[in-house]
PDB file of C-alpha atoms and ligand atoms in Angstrom:
ATOM      1  CA  MET I   1      85.097 136.148 122.072  1.00 71.00           C
ATOM      2  CA  THR I   2      85.127 133.267 119.870  1.00 89.00           C
ATOM      3  CA  SER I   3      88.143 130.973 118.620  1.00 96.00           C
ATOM      4  CA  LEU I   4      90.005 130.873 115.414  1.00 97.00           C
ATOM      5  CA  ALA I   5      88.169 127.033 114.826  1.00 98.00           C
ATOM      6  CA  GLU I   6      84.941 128.379 116.028  1.00 98.00           C
ATOM      7  CA  ARG I   7      84.623 131.429 113.296  1.00 98.00           C
ATOM      8  CA  LEU I   8      86.564 128.822 110.611  1.00 98.00           C
ATOM      9  CA  SER I   9      83.107 126.296 110.882  1.00 98.00           C
ATOM     10  CA  ALA I  10      80.265 129.243 111.385  1.00 98.00           C
ATOM     11  CA  ILE I  11      81.938 130.263 107.358  1.00 98.00           C
ATOM     12  CA  ASP I  12      82.131 127.262 106.169  1.00 98.00           C
ATOM     13  CA  ALA I  13      78.767 126.752 107.528  1.00 98.00           C
ATOM     14  CA  GLY I  14      77.630 130.253 105.951  1.00 98.00           C
ATOM     15  CA  ILE I  15      79.078 128.711 102.520  1.00 98.00           C
ATOM     16  CA  ALA I  16      77.220 125.283 102.561  1.00 98.00           C
ATOM     17  CA  ASP I  17      73.946 127.651 103.144  1.00 98.00           C
ATOM     18  CA  ALA I  18      74.729 129.539 100.360  1.00 98.00           C
ATOM     19  CA  ALA I  19      75.428 126.530  97.830  1.00 98.00           C
ATOM     20  CA  ARG I  20      72.610 124.811  99.360  1.00 98.00           C
ATOM     21  CA  ARG I  21      70.181 127.857  97.818  1.00 98.00           C
ATOM     22  CA  ALA I  22      71.822 128.578  94.922  1.00 98.00           C
ATOM     23  CA  GLY I  23      71.626 124.962  94.428  1.00 98.00           C
ATOM     24  CA  ARG I  24      74.866 124.202  93.998  1.00 98.00           C
ATOM     25  CA  ASP I  25      77.392 121.601  95.136  1.00 98.00           C
ATOM     26  CA  ALA I  26      79.596 123.294  98.245  1.00 97.00           C
ATOM     27  CA  GLY I  27      82.418 121.157  97.077  1.00 97.00           C
ATOM     28  CA  GLY I  28      83.061 122.834  94.003  1.00 97.00           C
ATOM     29  CA  ILE I  29      83.766 125.826  96.155  1.00 98.00           C
ATOM     30  CA  THR I  30      87.298 126.454  97.713  1.00 98.00           C
ATOM     31  CA  ARG I  31      87.709 128.909 100.834  1.00 98.00           C
ATOM     32  CA  ILE I  32      90.856 131.030 100.502  1.00 99.00           C
ATOM     33  CA  VAL I  33      91.219 131.830 104.304  1.00 98.00           C
ATOM     34  CA  VAL I  34      92.850 135.730 103.255  1.00 98.00           C
ATOM     35  CA  THR I  35      95.359 136.230 106.419  1.00 98.00           C
ATOM     36  CA  LYS I  36      96.732 139.025 105.360  1.00 97.00           C
ATOM     37  CA  PHE I  37      98.366 141.418 108.522  1.00 96.00           C
ATOM     38  CA  HIS I  38      98.594 138.208 110.706  1.00 97.00           C
ATOM     39  CA  PRO I  39     101.584 136.318 111.435  1.00 97.00           C
ATOM     40  CA  ALA I  40     102.477 133.111 110.266  1.00 98.00           C
ATOM     41  CA  SER I  41     101.600 131.491 113.939  1.00 98.00           C
ATOM     42  CA  LEU I  42      97.803 132.360 112.689  1.00 98.00           C
ATOM     43  CA  VAL I  43      98.651 130.494 109.267  1.00 98.00           C
ATOM     44  CA  ARG I  44      99.837 127.281 111.578  1.00 98.00           C
ATOM     45  CA  GLU I  45      97.106 127.804 113.278  1.00 98.00           C
ATOM     46  CA  LEU I  46      94.594 127.095 110.762  1.00 98.00           C
ATOM     47  CA  HIS I  47      96.800 124.675 108.827  1.00 98.00           C
ATOM     48  CA  GLY I  48      96.515 122.677 112.404  1.00 98.00           C
ATOM     49  CA  LEU I  49      92.562 122.809 111.592  1.00 98.00           C
ATOM     50  CA  GLY I  50      92.316 121.571 108.271  1.00 98.00           C
ATOM     51  CA  VAL I  51      93.052 124.927 105.873  1.00 98.00           C
ATOM     52  CA  ARG I  52      95.169 124.575 102.805  1.00 98.00           C
ATOM     53  CA  GLU I  53      94.276 127.156 100.709  1.00 98.00           C
ATOM     54  CA  VAL I  54      95.759 130.774 102.028  1.00 98.00           C
ATOM     55  CA  GLY I  55      95.282 134.278 100.220  1.00 98.00           C
ATOM     56  CA  GLU I  56      98.241 137.175 100.950  1.00 98.00           C
ATOM     57  CA  ASN I  57      97.815 140.490  98.978  1.00 98.00           C
ATOM     58  CA  ARG I  58     101.117 141.997  99.777  1.00 98.00           C
ATOM     59  CA  GLN I  59     104.153 140.378  98.178  1.00 98.00           C
ATOM     60  CA  GLN I  60     106.719 141.203 101.319  1.00 98.00           C
ATOM     61  CA  GLU I  61     104.245 139.495 103.452  1.00 98.00           C
ATOM     62  CA  LEU I  62     103.631 136.616 100.922  1.00 98.00           C
ATOM     63  CA  SER I  63     107.476 135.838 101.306  1.00 98.00           C
ATOM     64  CA  ALA I  64     108.018 136.309 104.830  1.00 98.00           C
ATOM     65  CA  LYS I  65     105.191 134.169 106.013  1.00 98.00           C
ATOM     66  CA  ALA I  66     105.973 131.618 103.073  1.00 98.00           C
ATOM     67  CA  GLY I  67     109.294 130.746 104.406  1.00 98.00           C
ATOM     68  CA  GLU I  68     108.379 130.845 107.485  1.00 98.00           C
ATOM     69  CA  LEU I  69     106.407 127.954 106.913  1.00 98.00           C
ATOM     70  CA  ALA I  70     108.028 125.787 104.446  1.00 98.00           C
ATOM     71  CA  ASP I  71     108.099 122.951 106.829  1.00 98.00           C
ATOM     72  CA  LEU I  72     104.055 122.986 105.841  1.00 98.00           C
ATOM     73  CA  ASP I  73     104.741 121.598 101.979  1.00 95.00           C
ATOM     74  CA  ASP I  74     101.183 120.774 101.093  1.00 98.00           C
ATOM     75  CA  LEU I  75      99.786 125.029 102.069  1.00 98.00           C
ATOM     76  CA  ARG I  76      99.019 126.350  98.828  1.00 98.00           C
ATOM     77  CA  TRP I  77      99.640 130.337  98.807  1.00 98.00           C
ATOM     78  CA  HIS I  78      97.540 132.350  97.052  1.00 98.00           C
ATOM     79  CA  PHE I  79      98.405 135.964  95.872  1.00 98.00           C
ATOM     80  CA  ILE I  80      95.895 138.412  95.695  1.00 98.00           C
ATOM     81  CA  GLY I  81      97.261 141.945  95.655  1.00 98.00           C
ATOM     82  CA  GLN I  82      98.170 144.655  93.170  1.00 96.00           C
ATOM     83  CA  ALA I  83     101.782 143.418  91.877  1.00 94.00           C
ATOM     84  CA  GLN I  84     104.619 145.725  90.828  1.00 95.00           C
ATOM     85  CA  THR I  85     106.581 143.615  88.307  1.00 97.00           C
ATOM     86  CA  LYS I  86     109.549 143.641  89.479  1.00 98.00           C
ATOM     87  CA  LYS I  87     108.348 141.710  92.186  1.00 98.00           C
ATOM     88  CA  ALA I  88     107.123 138.736  90.142  1.00 98.00           C
ATOM     89  CA  GLY I  89     109.915 136.544  90.955  1.00 98.00           C
ATOM     90  CA  ALA I  90     109.446 136.792  94.633  1.00 98.00           C
ATOM     91  CA  ILE I  91     105.839 135.815  94.560  1.00 98.00           C
ATOM     92  CA  ARG I  92     106.444 133.353  91.681  1.00 98.00           C
ATOM     93  CA  ARG I  93     108.277 131.841  94.236  1.00 97.00           C
ATOM     94  CA  ALA I  94     105.941 131.369  96.870  1.00 98.00           C
ATOM     95  CA  ALA I  95     102.489 131.786  95.829  1.00 98.00           C
ATOM     96  CA  ALA I  96     101.010 128.454  93.846  1.00 98.00           C
ATOM     97  CA  ALA I  97      98.191 130.764  92.191  1.00 98.00           C
ATOM     98  CA  VAL I  98      98.019 134.530  91.149  1.00 98.00           C
ATOM     99  CA  HIS I  99      95.137 136.063  90.846  1.00 98.00           C
ATOM    100  CA  SER I 100      95.533 139.369  90.281  1.00 98.00           C
ATOM    101  CA  VAL I 101      97.606 139.580  86.212  1.00 98.00           C
ATOM    102  CA  ASP I 102      95.779 142.297  84.860  1.00 98.00           C
ATOM    103  CA  ARG I 103      98.727 143.637  82.245  1.00 98.00           C
ATOM    104  CA  ASP I 104     101.565 142.173  79.823  1.00 98.00           C
ATOM    105  CA  ARG I 105     104.744 142.900  81.376  1.00 98.00           C
ATOM    106  CA  LEU I 106     103.172 140.900  84.919  1.00 98.00           C
ATOM    107  CA  ALA I 107     102.027 138.129  82.562  1.00 98.00           C
ATOM    108  CA  ASP I 108     105.409 138.532  81.528  1.00 98.00           C
ATOM    109  CA  ALA I 109     107.632 138.714  84.385  1.00 98.00           C
ATOM    110  CA  LEU I 110     105.582 135.535  85.680  1.00 98.00           C
ATOM    111  CA  ASP I 111     106.415 133.526  83.118  1.00 98.00           C
ATOM    112  CA  ARG I 112     110.246 134.372  82.578  1.00 98.00           C
ATOM    113  CA  ALA I 113     110.678 133.690  87.026  1.00 98.00           C
ATOM    114  CA  ALA I 114     109.657 129.559  86.185  1.00 97.00           C
ATOM    115  CA  VAL I 115     111.835 127.504  87.972  1.00 91.00           C
ATOM    116  CA  ASP I 116     110.707 124.651  86.476  1.00 91.00           C
ATOM    117  CA  ASP I 117     107.690 123.004  84.974  1.00 89.00           C
ATOM    118  CA  THR I 118     104.969 123.351  87.389  1.00 93.00           C
ATOM    119  CA  ARG I 119     102.876 126.366  85.680  1.00 97.00           C
ATOM    120  CA  LEU I 120     101.802 128.673  87.594  1.00 98.00           C
ATOM    121  CA  ASP I 121      98.038 129.207  88.070  1.00 98.00           C
ATOM    122  CA  VAL I 122      97.074 132.139  86.817  1.00 98.00           C
ATOM    123  CA  LEU I 123      93.887 134.309  86.998  1.00 99.00           C
ATOM    124  CA  LEU I 124      92.989 137.931  85.518  1.00 98.00           C
ATOM    125  CA  GLN I 125      91.392 140.231  87.555  1.00 98.00           C
ATOM    126  CA  ILE I 126      88.579 142.478  86.208  1.00 98.00           C
ATOM    127  CA  ASN I 127      88.397 146.023  87.267  1.00 98.00           C
ATOM    128  CA  LEU I 128      84.722 146.686  88.112  1.00 98.00           C
ATOM    129  CA  THR I 129      85.301 150.662  88.258  1.00 97.00           C
ATOM    130  CA  GLU I 130      86.070 153.165  85.924  1.00 93.00           C
ATOM    131  CA  ASP I 131      89.338 154.212  88.296  1.00 93.00           C
ATOM    132  CA  PRO I 132      91.799 152.792  86.911  1.00 90.00           C
ATOM    133  CA  GLY I 133      94.246 152.668  89.501  1.00 90.00           C
ATOM    134  CA  ARG I 134      92.272 150.028  91.654  1.00 92.00           C
ATOM    135  CA  GLY I 135      94.128 147.174  89.914  1.00 94.00           C
ATOM    136  CA  GLY I 136      92.324 144.583  87.174  1.00 98.00           C
ATOM    137  CA  VAL I 137      92.232 144.765  83.749  1.00 98.00           C
ATOM    138  CA  ALA I 138      89.400 147.053  82.020  1.00 98.00           C
ATOM    139  CA  PRO I 139      86.613 144.418  80.166  1.00 98.00           C
ATOM    140  CA  ALA I 140      87.279 145.615  76.831  1.00 97.00           C
ATOM    141  CA  ASP I 141      90.896 144.502  76.628  1.00 98.00           C
ATOM    142  CA  LEU I 142      89.926 141.189  78.395  1.00 98.00           C
ATOM    143  CA  GLU I 143      89.975 138.820  75.658  1.00 98.00           C
ATOM    144  CA  ARG I 144      92.759 140.423  74.153  1.00 98.00           C
ATOM    145  CA  LEU I 145      94.932 140.236  77.958  1.00 98.00           C
ATOM    146  CA  ALA I 146      93.641 136.411  77.719  1.00 98.00           C
ATOM    147  CA  GLU I 147      95.251 135.328  74.774  1.00 98.00           C
ATOM    148  CA  TYR I 148      98.253 136.811  75.844  1.00 98.00           C
ATOM    149  CA  VAL I 149      98.530 134.986  78.598  1.00 98.00           C
ATOM    150  CA  LEU I 150      97.774 131.480  76.862  1.00 98.00           C
ATOM    151  CA  ALA I 151     100.765 132.271  74.993  1.00 98.00           C
ATOM    152  CA  LEU I 152     102.878 131.918  77.521  1.00 98.00           C
ATOM    153  CA  PRO I 153     103.966 128.391  78.327  1.00 97.00           C
ATOM    154  CA  THR I 154     104.347 128.357  82.467  1.00 98.00           C
ATOM    155  CA  LEU I 155     101.155 130.126  82.974  1.00 98.00           C
ATOM    156  CA  LYS I 156      97.728 128.596  83.728  1.00 98.00           C
ATOM    157  CA  LEU I 157      94.889 130.339  82.882  1.00 98.00           C
ATOM    158  CA  ARG I 158      92.417 129.409  85.085  1.00 99.00           C
ATOM    159  CA  GLY I 159      89.839 132.199  84.932  1.00 99.00           C
ATOM    160  CA  VAL I 160      89.287 135.825  86.859  1.00 99.00           C
ATOM    161  CA  MET I 161      88.708 137.518  89.359  1.00 98.00           C
ATOM    162  CA  ALA I 162      87.413 140.745  91.046  1.00 98.00           C
ATOM    163  CA  VAL I 163      86.402 143.012  94.050  1.00 98.00           C
ATOM    164  CA  ALA I 164      83.253 143.796  94.019  1.00 97.00           C
ATOM    165  CA  PRO I 165      83.015 148.136  94.402  1.00 97.00           C
ATOM    166  CA  LEU I 166      82.012 149.389  97.330  1.00 94.00           C
ATOM    167  CA  ASP I 167      79.842 151.510  95.550  1.00 94.00           C
ATOM    168  CA  GLU I 168      77.511 148.836  93.836  1.00 96.00           C
ATOM    169  CA  ASP I 169      75.187 146.201  94.638  1.00 98.00           C
ATOM    170  CA  PRO I 170      77.293 142.979  95.430  1.00 98.00           C
ATOM    171  CA  ALA I 171      74.822 140.615  93.316  1.00 98.00           C
ATOM    172  CA  ALA I 172      74.488 143.379  89.995  1.00 98.00           C
ATOM    173  CA  ALA I 173      78.427 143.560  90.050  1.00 98.00           C
ATOM    174  CA  PHE I 174      79.059 139.299  90.358  1.00 98.00           C
ATOM    175  CA  ALA I 175      76.090 139.387  87.752  1.00 98.00           C
ATOM    176  CA  ARG I 176      78.873 141.104  85.661  1.00 98.00           C
ATOM    177  CA  VAL I 177      81.851 138.846  86.989  1.00 98.00           C
ATOM    178  CA  HIS I 178      79.646 136.007  85.846  1.00 98.00           C
ATOM    179  CA  ASP I 179      79.267 137.409  82.027  1.00 98.00           C
ATOM    180  CA  PHE I 180      82.489 138.595  81.678  1.00 98.00           C
ATOM    181  CA  SER I 181      83.919 134.671  83.014  1.00 98.00           C
ATOM    182  CA  LEU I 182      81.625 133.263  80.383  1.00 98.00           C
ATOM    183  CA  ARG I 183      83.965 135.691  77.514  1.00 98.00           C
ATOM    184  CA  LEU I 184      86.854 134.846  78.430  1.00 98.00           C
ATOM    185  CA  ARG I 185      85.738 130.897  78.374  1.00 98.00           C
ATOM    186  CA  ALA I 186      84.948 131.279  74.991  1.00 98.00           C
ATOM    187  CA  VAL I 187      88.322 132.140  74.448  1.00 98.00           C
ATOM    188  CA  ALA I 188      89.430 129.276  76.954  1.00 98.00           C
ATOM    189  CA  PRO I 189      87.346 126.965  77.733  1.00 98.00           C
ATOM    190  CA  ASP I 190      88.869 125.083  80.535  1.00 97.00           C
ATOM    191  CA  ALA I 191      89.512 129.241  83.030  1.00 98.00           C
ATOM    192  CA  ASP I 192      86.851 128.306  84.552  1.00 98.00           C
ATOM    193  CA  TRP I 193      87.348 129.736  88.002  1.00 98.00           C
ATOM    194  CA  ILE I 194      85.689 133.016  89.516  1.00 99.00           C
ATOM    195  CA  SER I 195      87.723 134.103  92.320  1.00 99.00           C
ATOM    196  CA  ALA I 196      84.888 136.609  93.658  1.00 98.00           C
ATOM    197  CA  GLY I 197      83.290 137.332  97.365  1.00 98.00           C
ATOM    198  CA  MET I 198      84.826 138.160 100.671  1.00 98.00           C
ATOM    199  CA  THR I 199      83.433 138.746 103.797  1.00 98.00           C
ATOM    200  CA  GLY I 200      80.736 140.611 103.316  1.00 97.00           C
ATOM    201  CA  ASP I 201      79.263 139.310 100.171  1.00 98.00           C
ATOM    202  CA  TYR I 202      80.477 135.736 100.141  1.00 98.00           C
ATOM    203  CA  ALA I 203      77.122 134.713  99.494  1.00 98.00           C
ATOM    204  CA  GLU I 204      75.989 136.590  96.660  1.00 98.00           C
ATOM    205  CA  ALA I 205      79.282 135.660  94.885  1.00 98.00           C
ATOM    206  CA  ILE I 206      77.876 132.143  95.057  1.00 98.00           C
ATOM    207  CA  ALA I 207      74.793 132.911  93.846  1.00 98.00           C
ATOM    208  CA  ALA I 208      76.803 134.409  90.686  1.00 98.00           C
ATOM    209  CA  GLY I 209      79.014 131.279  90.139  1.00 98.00           C
ATOM    210  CA  ALA I 210      82.003 132.020  92.265  1.00 98.00           C
ATOM    211  CA  THR I 211      84.204 128.726  92.130  1.00 98.00           C
ATOM    212  CA  HIS I 212      86.793 130.391  94.685  1.00 99.00           C
ATOM    213  CA  LEU I 213      86.060 132.955  97.822  1.00 99.00           C
ATOM    214  CA  ARG I 214      88.683 135.406  99.444  1.00 98.00           C
ATOM    215  CA  ILE I 215      87.742 135.407 103.465  1.00 98.00           C
ATOM    216  CA  GLY I 216      89.491 136.735 105.623  1.00 98.00           C
ATOM    217  CA  SER I 217      88.486 139.331 108.392  1.00 97.00           C
ATOM    218  CA  ALA I 218      85.265 136.932 109.253  1.00 97.00           C
ATOM    219  CA  ILE I 219      87.774 133.710 110.032  1.00 98.00           C
ATOM    220  CA  THR I 220      90.962 135.965 111.447  1.00 97.00           C
ATOM    221  CA  GLY I 221      89.445 138.500 113.186  1.00 90.00           C
ATOM    222  CA  PRO I 222      90.169 141.876 113.104  1.00 77.00           C
ATOM    223  CA  ARG I 223      93.759 143.098 112.093  1.00 74.00           C
ATOM    224  CA  PRO I 224      96.112 143.111 114.958  1.00 74.00           C
ATOM    225  CA  ALA I 225      96.912 146.392 115.154  1.00 68.00           C
ATOM    226  CA  GLN I 226     100.322 147.280 112.812  1.00 60.00           C
ATOM    227  CA  GLY I 227     103.500 148.077 114.455  1.00 47.00           C
TER     228      GLY I 227
HETATM  229  C1  PLP M 301      91.802 141.782 102.312  1.00 97.74           C
HETATM  230  C2  PLP M 301      91.096 141.137 101.034  1.00 97.74           C
HETATM  231  C3  PLP M 301      90.469 140.557 100.561  1.00 97.74           C
HETATM  232  C4  PLP M 301      89.692 139.172 102.267  1.00 97.74           C
HETATM  233  O1  PLP M 301      89.044 140.790 102.645  1.00 97.74           O
HETATM  234  P1  PLP M 301      87.960 140.330 104.300  1.00 97.74           P
HETATM  235  O2  PLP M 301      86.913 141.595 103.737  1.00 97.74           O
HETATM  236  O3  PLP M 301      88.715 140.661 105.382  1.00 97.74           O
HETATM  237  O4  PLP M 301      86.840 139.201 104.239  1.00 97.74           O
HETATM  238  C5  PLP M 301      89.430 139.332  99.770  1.00 97.74           C
HETATM  239  N1  PLP M 301      90.235 139.989  98.489  1.00 97.74           N
HETATM  240  C6  PLP M 301      91.342 140.801  98.698  1.00 97.74           C
HETATM  241  C7  PLP M 301      91.996 141.073  97.156  1.00 97.74           C
HETATM  242  C8  PLP M 301      91.729 141.262  99.585  1.00 97.74           C
HETATM  243  O5  PLP M 301      93.220 142.190  99.625  1.00 97.74           O
END
């Protein structure tokens, strides 16, 4: 068994290596540790190892852990899962960034849930599959949704997010994501984040320009048994 610290540094070495091969500066890449299914105590341990960016994909789990770890005030929570509109307020209260905005109503609900002047970082999730149930906006609707989000005063449009489909070569999938990022930047020049790459495909994502990696199991270890 390796320790959490060893797994974290192995991934960081892997990120540095992939960046070097891609001719990129690893300093421009943010590694988000996805802590879903793991207890708040593990997030606290990660914080002790210097991790500040963490990700969750379910609102209840996000809210519970963010509440339990409220004393760690430099921790930034990224919400990366499919979001129900009625959970937007709870998500906004806990998260610094929402990667999974894929429709007007969700963007509206996140905007309306603002409690102060802080703008919420949002990314547009793009569905790379033909299955509308997978979450994400259809590529054809990207610019339209971007214009919609740009008009909401309390959201800050940061970029695009995608999950590579299981049945597609990740390099090809992430090349498409890079094209979507260029399309987004044509209407929102500052929105240059690309959230892509997980445990199995982060090197391909780095090669295709990812700025934010969402890495879970390679760092946290296998999911604990669900009770
Ligand atoms: C769980 C999850 C990840 C991390 O997946 P790993 O394969 O464990 O690295 C990344 N993105 C999303 C949207 C996830 O739900």
